[in-house]
Every structure is written in structure tokens, then in C-alpha cells.
Amino acid sequence: MKFLLFTFVGVVHLFSLNSGKAIYKNDISQRTFQEVKEEIAHYGDVAKAIINLAVYGIARNRSYERLALLVDTVGPRPSGSKSLEKAIQIMYQNLQEDGLENVHLEPVKIPHWERGEESAVMLEPRIHKIAILGLGSSIGTPPEGITAEVLVVTSFEELQRRAPEARGKIVVYNQPYVNYSKTVQYRVQGAVEAAKVGALASLIRSVASFSIYSPHTGIQEYQDGVPKIPTACITVEDAEMMSRMASRGNRIVIQLKMGAKNYPDVDSFNTVAEIIGSKYPEQVVLVSGHLDSWDVGQGAMDDGGGAFISWEALSLIKDLGLRPKRTLRLVLWTAEEQGGIGGFQYYQLHKANISNYSLVMESDQGTFLPSGLQFTGSEKARAIMEEVMSLLQPVNITQVFRAGEGTDINFWIQAGVPGASLLDDLYKYFSFHHSHGDTMTVMDPKQMNVAAAVWAVVSYVIADMEEMLPRS
């Protein structure tokens, strides 16, 4: 996942929702909000059936077991790799065998970057091997590496103040972790800002909520007109140690070697499957997660879990013999980690039908025990989503928060389509995010069951209601 920003919602102002006025787009509907509430309440038994099947029934632990089989078989799935394309072909076959409809692959051109061999050693004031992970799209060093003195800074502002000291050095960022959306700017922009002041390379403190000497990788971006310099992440522990050394006046020298290389774009696919709507098949509720990952760990949490509860949502609905009025479309994105490449190309291909998208959903913040649903949309749509989430009272997950988002669905949300995502244990998520620790050991089958139940209930009810969610 690339970025995240959320705020909690307090009391929702329903304005005139209870006044008897129409609440749907184009003022065509004459239904009152009370009538909509009553419609949603009638889904109580269906919601309980989905929950029972997912959490207590024969589908219990299925999403976990499916995910474990894929990631144990294929491993990590970086953009442009053979392992990603193998995973896509496996999922294409799995979705067909699961009896889903209109299973197909939509072509996407995606970046291909490989980190190669990499190492960093502190030579002064003592010998110390530094754990690193090159950042996505970084260039490599010369074969002999880069050996240079270090400048440690805690912010871009400090870097600007000390710009004359940076020339010819390796800039080490020891920025404090505030939250992911604020702190990730150092990973994304750190190399560019260091290059602007003449640095030879940059090393960024991993953007992580917790560390046991674990570097966390991720995408970084170069800027036209600014020299490209090698860049990697280091552990929280090493960043803080070098900061302490620098504060004592120690001279720090590092030798950095990176074999990273960018290759031409390659062919890939978004993977699509559906349950075709019974009454309004042209209208869509989209559920999704991304199939690609970084090249460390197994990509089980980011975002195998999100991809597989999205598949599970359709499986649960199909297994119960349900067919919503609207089409439920599953999309497993490719190359999300490179900035939503698959999501953007899907949007370009399908945006002509934007008026037919009732809700877009992406799970890419973990599939631990959800706190609730994040939602972006009109206040009228939010009021409806609150009623839908009340159907999840049996698992005590009913809250609706602000800022529903996802790298792959933000294109739709910015164009006015309502969007939703799961709000999860973000401290735990960013402890393992983009690291060697992102493996099946992080995942909990019982929590995945509940996450899948939430995803299935929300997607089914919104897809089956008589009218689409109202927009602003």
C-alpha cells in the first residue's frame, strides 16, 4: 500500500434525511430515508447467513487456507516478476474453478525493477554491517559502491538548513514516525531532496510503527531535472544510532553497494471475476485487493489478505445461492505497489461507465480484526452505509469512519464514486509492512473470517438494494 490517511467520524448529520425528501441521484427517487432503512433491515437474515457461513460454517478459515497455498507456492510477487505472472495465472484458474462468472484477464503494462545484490557497511567510527532494502525504482551504485561521509538529518527542513554540508555525502534521514501518510514522504521524496543539495545517495529510516531491526522497503520517485541517486531504507535502530553518533560529533563513513536496475515495462494483467447482476447487470459494486507485493516476505498481509477476502466475499455469496440485482465485480490488481499502475489502467479502460458504479471497495490495510468501515461519499450515502453496517452487529463491527480509500480505487473516488475500505489494526500492519516479516505467520484465520464476512455483507447489500448509492 502506498499511502493512508484516516480520521474518525463522530455524529453524522443527517440533514433532511428524515424529512421525507428523495435522497437518490438526479432526484428521481421518491423514497424517504425511513423507507431505505426498512429495506436495509430486511437484509438481517441474509447478513446472519453470510456471517455464519464465514465465521462458523464450512467456509471457516477458507480464505486463510487459500492464501497460504498461494503464497507458500509462489512466494513474493514483485511487479514485473515471473512469480507475479504465475500467481495471476493460478488465480485465473482458481476463480474459474470456483464457479464465478466472466472470469478474464485485462492486459496492463507494468514496471520491472530488481534490487540485485546490496549491502551497506559503516566504516567509521566503527565497523558495522547495516541492514538495508533498496527502494523501488532506485538506480544502483557503481560496482565499487559509494563510500562517503554521512550527514544525518531529521527533516527536509533540517536538510535545507544544512544544504552546504550535504554535497558529496550520503544523507541519512532519521525522521520521527508520526503516521504512515505523513512520514512516507521521506521514503518517496528523500532521494530527490538529497540530490537537490548534491548528495551522492540517501538512506531513509524505515517507515514503520515498530521495529526489531527490520528494514521496510517501498516505492520512491525521481523527479525530472534532478539527478538520480541510489536510495535505500535502513532500520529504525541504525538510523537512531547514527543520529546519536552525529550528535556527539563522530565522523560517520558508509560504503553503500546496490545492484538495483530498472528494466523495460512488461505485460501483466488485472484479474477479474463476477457474479452478474440479476436486474441491473450493467451496474457494478467493485470489491478488490492487489495481487502484487514487494520482493521480501511473502506478501501475505500486503496484500494477499485483502485480495483473498475479496475473492472470499464472492465465494460466500455464491455458496449461499445469492445473486444481487447489480453485478459484483472482483478485481485483483497488478502493480499496486508501483503507485496503482493496474488500478489506473483499469480506470482508463472503464471510466466511460462511471455512472454505473455504485461503490468501489479495496482492502489494503490488513485483514486483522476490523474496527469498522472507512467510507468516502455524500452524507446521504454515509447514512445508508451506517444502516448497512448495523447488520454486522452479530460480530460487533458496526462503525463507519471517514476517508475510505485505496491506491487502486482512488481514481474512482476522486471522480465522485463512493468508496470503502476496512479500518484495521494499523500499528500491527505497519510493523510488518513491506518487510521480511510479511508472511503467513502474521495472519490469523479467525480474523480473516470476520473481515471476509464484513466485506461480503457490505458488498452484497449495496449490490442488491433497489437503488444505487447517492452521490454528492
C-alpha positions as MATLAB code, in Angstrom:
seq = 'MKFLLFTFVGVVHLFSLNSGKAIYKNDISQRTFQEVKEEIAHYGDVAKAIINLAVYGIARNRSYERLALLVDTVGPRPSGSKSLEKAIQIMYQNLQEDGLENVHLEPVKIPHWERGEESAVMLEPRIHKIAILGLGSSIGTPPEGITAEVLVVTSFEELQRRAPEARGKIVVYNQPYVNYSKTVQYRVQGAVEAAKVGALASLIRSVASFSIYSPHTGIQEYQDGVPKIPTACITVEDAEMMSRMASRGNRIVIQLKMGAKNYPDVDSFNTVAEIIGSKYPEQVVLVSGHLDSWDVGQGAMDDGGGAFISWEALSLIKDLGLRPKRTLRLVLWTAEEQGGIGGFQYYQLHKANISNYSLVMESDQGTFLPSGLQFTGSEKARAIMEEVMSLLQPVNITQVFRAGEGTDINFWIQAGVPGASLLDDLYKYFSFHHSHGDTMTVMDPKQMNVAAAVWAVVSYVIADMEEMLPRS';
ca = [
       0.000    0.000    0.000;
       1.241    3.413   -0.891;
      -0.398    5.924    1.441;
      -3.012    6.189    4.110;
      -4.894    8.972    5.830;
      -7.842    8.498    8.131;
      -9.856   10.375   10.692;
     -12.584    9.190   12.974;
     -16.154   10.289   12.414;
     -18.354   11.496   15.186;
     -22.020   12.214   14.868;
     -23.211   12.150   11.287;
     -25.527   14.997   10.407;
     -28.425   13.510    8.522;
     -29.676   16.906    7.371;
     -33.125   16.354    5.914;
     -32.817   12.597    5.527;
     -35.752   12.015    7.823;
     -37.816   14.775    6.294;
     -39.359   12.649    3.587;
     -37.340   14.128    0.726;
     -35.862   11.966   -2.006;
     -32.239   11.039   -1.357;
     -31.031    9.431   -4.583;
     -29.199   10.801   -7.550;
     -30.956   13.003  -10.065;
     -33.904   13.372   -7.653;
     -35.672   10.534   -9.443;
     -36.422    8.501   -6.327;
     -39.365    9.483   -4.131;
     -38.312    7.133   -1.317;
     -37.744    8.537    2.152;
     -34.777    7.634    4.294;
     -37.122    5.702    6.591;
     -38.107    3.507    3.652;
     -34.441    2.920    2.834;
     -33.770    1.957    6.474;
     -36.602   -0.541    6.337;
     -35.246   -2.009    3.088;
     -31.812   -2.494    4.665;
     -33.289   -4.006    7.823;
     -34.845   -6.754    5.691;
     -31.306   -7.996    4.928;
     -30.807   -9.042    8.543;
     -31.305  -12.738    7.879;
     -29.058  -12.678    4.809;
     -26.320  -10.917    6.784;
     -26.571  -13.544    9.538;
     -26.340  -16.324    6.955;
     -23.185  -14.799    5.457;
     -21.640  -14.326    8.907;
     -22.493  -17.856    9.998;
     -21.034  -19.377    6.840;
     -17.844  -17.310    7.012;
     -17.166  -17.410   10.743;
     -18.717  -20.647   11.972;
     -19.683  -22.730    8.935;
     -17.950  -24.837    6.298;
     -16.271  -21.758    4.789;
     -14.487  -21.085    8.088;
     -10.729  -20.476    7.556;
     -11.105  -20.914    3.786;
      -9.642  -17.541    2.824;
      -6.642  -18.187    5.085;
      -6.021  -21.642    3.633;
      -6.392  -20.409    0.052;
      -3.953  -17.591    0.732;
      -1.417  -19.861    2.427;
      -1.424  -22.208   -0.553;
      -0.727  -19.367   -2.983;
       1.999  -17.555   -1.057;
       3.738  -20.785    0.020;
       3.715  -21.934   -3.611;
       4.644  -18.679   -5.339;
       6.298  -16.519   -2.678;
       6.615  -12.747   -3.080;
       5.185  -11.221   -6.264;
       7.005   -8.009   -7.251;
       5.920   -6.061  -10.304;
       7.474   -7.429  -13.476;
       8.455  -10.769  -11.937;
       7.724  -14.285  -13.137;
       6.272  -15.066   -9.709;
       3.609  -12.369  -10.105;
       2.599  -13.669  -13.502;
       2.496  -17.221  -12.121;
       0.216  -16.022   -9.326;
      -2.076  -14.300  -11.836;
      -2.405  -17.495  -13.889;
      -3.099  -19.531  -10.742;
      -5.796  -17.092   -9.663;
      -7.333  -17.062  -13.125;
      -7.709  -20.832  -12.865;
      -8.891  -20.705   -9.236;
     -11.670  -18.231   -9.993;
     -12.914  -20.336  -12.884;
     -12.889  -23.481  -10.761;
     -14.795  -21.603   -8.054;
     -17.696  -21.166  -10.461;
     -17.538  -17.396  -10.728;
     -18.690  -15.716  -13.920;
     -16.981  -13.699  -16.633;
     -13.533  -14.632  -15.342;
     -10.973  -12.869  -17.509;
      -7.654  -11.065  -17.595;
      -7.312   -7.408  -18.613;
      -3.849   -6.502  -20.015;
      -1.688   -3.947  -18.193;
       1.824   -2.645  -18.857;
       3.763   -2.580  -15.588;
       7.236   -1.543  -14.368;
      10.015   -4.090  -13.852;
      12.627   -3.307  -11.204;
      15.020   -5.668   -9.453;
      17.115   -4.852   -6.403;
      20.045   -7.157   -7.155;
      22.788   -7.631   -4.562;
      23.004   -4.866   -1.992;
      24.957   -4.070    1.136;
      25.937   -1.214    3.417;
      28.797   -1.118    5.896;
      29.632    1.615    8.357;
      33.418    2.036    8.242;
      33.742    4.864   10.789;
      33.569    5.387   13.729;
      33.458    1.580   13.874;
      32.806   -1.336   11.568;
      29.117   -2.205   11.493;
      27.089   -4.042    8.860;
      23.895   -2.111    8.152;
      20.706   -3.906    7.127;
      19.202   -2.244    4.061;
      16.487   -2.746    1.466;
      16.774   -0.760   -1.760;
      13.711    1.314   -2.554;
      11.607    0.547   -5.611;
      12.774    2.187   -8.867;
      16.113    3.215   -7.311;
      19.178    3.129   -9.507;
      22.198    1.112   -8.416;
      25.623    2.283   -7.364;
      28.786    1.830   -9.416;
      30.188   -1.720   -8.986;
      32.731   -0.482   -6.444;
      29.954    1.195   -4.493;
      29.807    4.662   -2.974;
      31.992    5.394    0.034;
      31.239    8.726    1.667;
      30.766   10.594    4.878;
      27.247   10.749    6.298;
      25.013   13.725    7.060;
      22.167   12.810    9.448;
      19.004   14.939    9.361;
      15.572   14.574   10.962;
      13.523   16.521    8.412;
      13.554   18.123    4.981;
      13.727   21.494    6.738;
      16.947   20.500    8.515;
      18.355   19.256    5.207;
      17.692   22.664    3.655;
      19.315   24.479    6.567;
      22.395   22.266    6.278;
      22.473   22.084    2.486;
      26.124   23.234    2.187;
      27.158   20.230    4.342;
      25.343   17.688    2.143;
      27.367   17.926   -1.064;
      29.332   14.754   -1.731;
      27.825   12.949    1.254;
      25.291   10.206    1.950;
      22.215   11.745    3.556;
      20.658    9.654    6.322;
      17.100   10.593    7.275;
      16.113    9.880   10.876;
      12.624   11.355   10.679;
      10.252   10.515   13.555;
       7.304    8.235   12.775;
       4.098   10.273   13.082;
       1.763    8.172   10.959;
       2.225    6.481    7.619;
       0.658    9.141    5.413;
       2.810   11.920    6.878;
       6.058   10.012    7.312;
       6.083    8.160    3.975;
       7.017   11.404    2.173;
      10.603   10.805    3.308;
      10.699    7.450    1.580;
       9.031    8.742   -1.581;
      10.856   12.091   -1.901;
      14.011   11.561    0.158;
      16.325   10.798   -2.743;
      15.151   13.805   -4.775;
      15.564   16.235   -1.891;
      19.024   14.855   -1.089;
      20.075   15.023   -4.741;
      18.982   18.678   -4.960;
      21.650   19.583   -2.393;
      24.369   17.489   -4.018;
      24.225   14.255   -2.015;
      25.610   11.063   -3.563;
      22.990    8.731   -2.046;
      20.246    8.673    0.585;
      19.335    6.213    3.313;
      15.883    6.554    4.859;
      14.767    5.382    8.277;
      12.120    2.734    7.626;
       8.544    3.994    7.753;
       7.344    1.620   10.438;
       5.345    1.761   13.661;
       7.628   -0.813   15.351;
      10.965   -2.419   14.555;
      13.014   -5.429   15.542;
      15.887   -4.398   13.290;
      13.717   -4.758   10.200;
      14.148   -2.592    7.095;
      10.892   -1.760    5.270;
      11.021   -1.147    1.518;
       8.568    0.663   -0.772;
       8.355    2.818   -3.852;
      10.326    6.040   -4.265;
      10.014    8.582   -7.048;
      12.593   10.522   -9.026;
      11.901   13.963  -10.450;
      12.672   15.244  -13.920;
      15.622   17.598  -13.916;
      17.037   16.276  -10.630;
      19.985   13.837  -10.661;
      19.068   10.261   -9.802;
      20.929    8.919   -6.787;
      20.762    5.457   -5.170;
      18.401    5.202   -2.216;
      17.527    2.521    0.322;
      15.787    2.134    3.648;
      17.603    1.280    6.856;
      16.297    0.103   10.211;
      14.915    2.429   12.860;
      17.687    1.202   15.147;
      20.536    2.119   12.781;
      19.021    5.496   11.934;
      18.742    6.375   15.610;
      22.243    5.083   16.353;
      23.788    7.230   13.627;
      21.800   10.214   14.855;
      23.256    9.746   18.321;
      26.761    9.356   16.897;
      26.410   12.521   14.857;
      25.146   14.462   17.868;
      28.394   13.521   19.664;
      30.426   14.870   16.783;
      31.508   11.473   15.442;
      32.517   11.294   11.789;
      30.424    8.569   10.122;
      31.524    6.926    6.868;
      29.454    4.339    4.970;
      30.201    2.164    1.967;
      26.982    1.529    0.000;
      26.669   -1.048   -2.769;
      23.429   -1.554   -4.708;
      22.892   -3.653   -7.805;
      19.406   -2.252   -8.430;
      18.288   -1.959  -12.032;
      15.222   -0.776  -13.909;
      14.128   -2.821  -16.931;
      11.604   -2.077  -19.707;
       7.923   -2.374  -18.827;
       6.411   -5.840  -19.141;
       2.974   -7.275  -19.858;
       0.758   -8.174  -16.922;
      -2.949   -8.398  -16.083;
      -5.655   -7.313  -13.698;
      -7.642  -10.434  -12.797;
     -11.428  -10.069  -12.932;
     -14.373  -12.255  -11.912;
     -18.050  -11.524  -11.348;
     -21.407  -12.548  -10.054;
     -23.560  -10.984  -12.754;
     -26.468   -8.896  -11.501;
     -29.998  -10.233  -11.880;
     -31.798   -6.933  -12.531;
     -29.182   -4.260  -13.270;
     -26.240   -6.226  -14.649;
     -24.647   -3.120  -16.129;
     -24.356   -1.557  -12.659;
     -21.350   -2.536  -10.542;
     -20.191   -2.907   -6.959;
     -16.443   -3.478   -7.123;
     -14.515   -5.393   -4.441;
     -10.756   -5.619   -4.690;
      -7.262   -6.145   -3.358;
      -3.891   -6.239   -5.068;
      -2.104   -9.430   -6.044;
       1.393   -7.988   -6.393;
       3.715   -7.438   -3.439;
       7.252   -6.379   -2.699;
      10.076   -8.867   -3.136;
      10.588   -9.579    0.573;
       8.497  -11.742    2.877;
       5.530  -13.478    1.247;
       3.171  -10.592    0.580;
       0.660  -12.389    2.784;
      -0.570   -9.322    4.658;
       0.100   -6.729    1.928;
      -1.973   -7.512    0.135;
      -2.644  -11.221   -0.090;
      -5.176  -10.927    2.721;
      -7.107   -8.136    1.036;
      -7.136   -9.929   -2.316;
      -8.323  -13.175   -0.754;
     -11.116  -11.782    1.429;
     -12.345  -10.054   -1.728;
     -12.414  -13.414   -3.509;
     -13.990  -14.934   -0.407;
     -16.773  -12.340   -0.431;
     -17.919  -13.544   -3.859;
     -17.464  -17.186   -2.858;
     -19.664  -16.760    0.226;
     -22.406  -15.054   -1.762;
     -22.262  -17.707   -4.470;
     -22.253  -20.571   -1.952;
     -25.447  -19.225   -0.384;
     -27.138  -19.154   -3.789;
     -27.474  -15.370   -3.708;
     -27.472  -13.226   -6.827;
     -27.672   -9.467   -6.207;
     -29.511   -7.104   -8.515;
     -26.234   -5.426   -9.517;
     -23.055   -7.099  -10.718;
     -20.493   -7.857   -8.031;
     -17.096   -7.497   -9.668;
     -13.894   -8.788   -8.115;
     -10.653   -7.202   -9.333;
      -7.217   -8.401   -8.228;
      -4.936   -5.523   -9.156;
      -1.458   -5.803  -10.570;
       1.422   -3.397   -9.797;
      -0.325   -1.521   -6.990;
       2.975   -1.128   -5.174;
       4.363    0.952   -8.035;
       1.652    3.562   -7.492;
      -1.557    1.882   -8.617;
      -0.488    1.079  -12.179;
      -3.109   -1.653  -12.616;
      -5.780    0.453  -10.945;
      -5.063    3.457  -13.158;
      -5.182    1.441  -16.384;
      -8.442   -0.204  -15.256;
      -9.902    3.252  -14.615;
      -8.850    4.451  -18.058;
     -10.476    1.388  -19.636;
     -13.769    1.579  -17.712;
     -14.312    5.221  -16.739;
     -16.796    5.736  -19.577;
     -19.190    3.658  -17.431;
     -18.534    5.624  -14.238;
     -22.222    6.423  -13.740;
     -22.894    2.694  -13.323;
     -20.501    2.224  -10.370;
     -22.431    2.275   -7.110;
     -19.479    1.565   -4.768;
     -15.775    0.765   -5.129;
     -14.087   -1.178   -2.309;
     -10.439   -2.038   -1.683;
      -8.929   -3.927    1.242;
      -5.255   -2.944    1.558;
      -4.724   -2.094    5.223;
      -4.623   -5.581    6.693;
      -7.173   -8.293    7.377;
      -6.858   -8.448   11.125;
      -9.978   -7.833   13.231;
     -11.548   -4.747   11.597;
     -12.533   -1.730   13.672;
     -15.115   -0.836   11.069;
     -15.511    0.504    7.570;
     -13.879    3.653    6.185;
     -16.155    5.424    3.739;
     -15.899    8.370    1.370;
     -19.085    9.693   -0.198;
     -22.005   12.027    0.303;
     -23.595   12.397    3.744;
     -26.710   10.722    2.380;
     -24.669    7.746    1.215;
     -22.860    7.674    4.581;
     -26.175    7.431    6.402;
     -27.071    4.428    4.241;
     -23.689    2.812    4.918;
     -24.276    3.225    8.660;
     -27.512    1.290    8.322;
     -25.773   -1.426    6.306;
     -23.005   -1.725    8.894;
     -25.626   -2.168   11.629;
     -26.297   -5.568   10.037;
     -22.869   -6.622   11.325;
     -23.911   -6.309   14.961;
     -23.518  -10.118   15.405;
     -19.726   -9.658   15.037;
     -19.759   -6.253   16.808;
     -18.249   -4.360   13.865;
     -20.648   -1.558   13.037;
     -18.709    1.711   12.929;
     -18.362    3.867    9.824;
     -15.255    6.069    9.731;
     -14.147    8.783    7.349;
     -11.670    8.545    4.484;
     -12.438    5.340    2.648;
      -9.561    4.957    0.216;
      -7.209    2.663   -1.663;
      -4.431    3.306   -4.142;
      -6.335    1.459   -6.891;
      -9.801    2.875   -6.214;
      -8.839    6.482   -5.504;
      -9.193    7.299   -9.214;
     -12.902    6.477   -8.925;
     -13.359    8.184   -5.546;
     -11.791   11.399   -6.814;
     -14.276   11.294   -9.696;
     -17.213   11.102   -7.271;
     -17.867    7.365   -6.863;
     -18.458    6.304   -3.246;
     -15.521    4.297   -1.863;
     -14.928    1.992    1.094;
     -12.031    0.271    2.820;
     -11.521   -1.729    6.013;
     -10.089    0.094    9.021;
      -7.760   -2.304   10.789;
      -5.004   -2.511   13.409;
      -2.648   -0.061   11.730;
       0.051   -0.313   14.413;
       0.361   -4.030   13.719;
       0.048   -3.539    9.977;
       2.904   -1.049    9.719;
       5.070   -3.204   11.982;
       5.283   -5.806    9.197;
       4.511   -3.694    6.115;
       6.959   -4.086    3.174;
       9.359   -6.156    5.275;
      10.739   -9.687    5.502;
       8.170  -10.177    8.277;
       5.149  -10.029    5.944;
       4.464  -13.771    5.986;
       1.581  -16.116    6.794;
       2.735  -16.111   10.413;
       1.252  -12.600   10.717;
      -2.155  -13.777    9.535;
      -4.935  -15.081   11.796;
      -7.572  -17.311   10.167;
     -10.301  -16.305   12.637;
      -9.717  -12.621   11.999;
      -9.709  -13.202    8.250;
     -13.076  -14.954    8.606;
     -14.583  -11.874   10.236;
     -13.003   -9.496    7.723;
     -14.423  -11.583    4.872;
     -17.866  -11.558    6.466;
     -17.837   -7.751    6.733;
     -16.656   -7.434    3.138;
     -19.318   -9.851    1.869;
     -22.249   -8.333    3.768;
     -21.440   -4.773    2.698;
     -20.807   -5.624   -0.942;
     -23.887   -7.844   -1.259;
     -26.369   -5.464    0.365;
     -25.181   -2.426   -1.621;
     -25.300   -4.521   -4.808;
     -28.810   -5.805   -4.064;
     -30.546   -2.637   -2.887;
     -33.089   -1.281   -5.298;
     -31.180    1.934   -5.928;
     -27.533    2.920   -6.222;
     -25.781    4.889   -3.508;
     -26.500    8.600   -3.904;
     -23.610   10.829   -4.899;
     -22.874   14.386   -3.907;
];
